[in-house]
Steps between C-alpha positions, in 0.01 A plus 500: 500500500661485841309338783513728804310264731729360769401187688662376816784688673792671327771643723601843371725642769625496855632802684693351791589828666138614491381159613239454225436258214300601190340237275210462254201285597217454249618806308513731804811622686522382861739637762591305814755523772825309437618521856466227759396583854689195622823581684818394326611190690860396539520265794828327574373173355368670187821694450718191527282315247506793258877540527554133421257513208664813356851358523394160362338667200822686422703181532264321261550769236878463522484119501307507172782693331721192535250280314160338541455430874460133585193488722171313451186689407309488832305693371797686346877473535499853643254423780683177584828692529340757731366220717845343531656838583292504820754255642787746468608789723301823473709805416379850585574775250393866509266660250751767398874545466784274385333185631164561333452228242792292630522122469692293752663158467341262751607153610262224389349724232287276272652450155302206363233249594431168336444127548861386459703426815653806662875528445656536843773762478720707726796733483823342612853419391654236277878456522530845658290679234153648540227283355130440459466139613196291405374148562477427127693209352582434139278193514204713609518703178310345212493571131331835418547622859626856539655687790411869523706722730346821631737761636359781717714812541431766764601844374511779757617804305214746475170323558574141609390246241525124446606392153419149377698302247447146383700264283513133416766296681665211319562204737864491387544838673429335833743319727417177680523521880403274788171693529423520129575712197630851570562821312834650604610863462594818684156645430349261755690687774323826413280601796285726283380221274268203518441192285249231415575202278181361346466149358264492201364232270290625208225712661564380854739651755615465859391728782786728598568801720805725506802415713711799600748639750353848456391669823431843347127445547520488881514878544157524335329245729541679834236677706676828426476436126129418537427821691701718260328349198155533659568866587575573134150373414334705772552277802319199636139514615359321801342160464120514479299240688341289373741480203366499147514176295796644303720544810 
């Protein structure tokens, strides 16, 4: 025999347009308003923070496609990545149109974080050829060490998107220079790409950010870009004094 007695609260429906929520409490239907009387706030500071969070979340999703992200659980790899993304440029993207949902290649974008020494790296030339030059030496590489190269590619056709690729680099691929080991190739002259070479040993890795010549992102960091993006969300609202703890 079915028990028709309902204890506690069971949500049965929400009609957003009508602004009501219907649920069962102690076996009886209860109807309440689902609309807030608080004004929708979008101050400049709030909008900037939300834009960075939204873009960082999209980047994280794409980064995961290349393989398990190498960030410590503090409390999760995802939250640690978002924290590190606060150090990068904020890009402003509209809510609708071709740029909605875009991802943009940023200099110093975090790619890994770990206890091993950071591999210093820059884009330069070796014997007239484009190269990714590091401060690694063959003597600094120990048995069971691995070098993981991340390549970031900014695509602009349609909705702009950053694609991530990663592969293991064999030390024999690298050329010795006065600064250290270098990867040489025409790809390192591409101004729509970025790279990060990560030094790993078992479960540990070095802390690395992307090096790039790409300046595509700059058009999305201007005051004009901010205002256009904000307008697509309904515009900015005035700061309220005193500010709330979340501002």
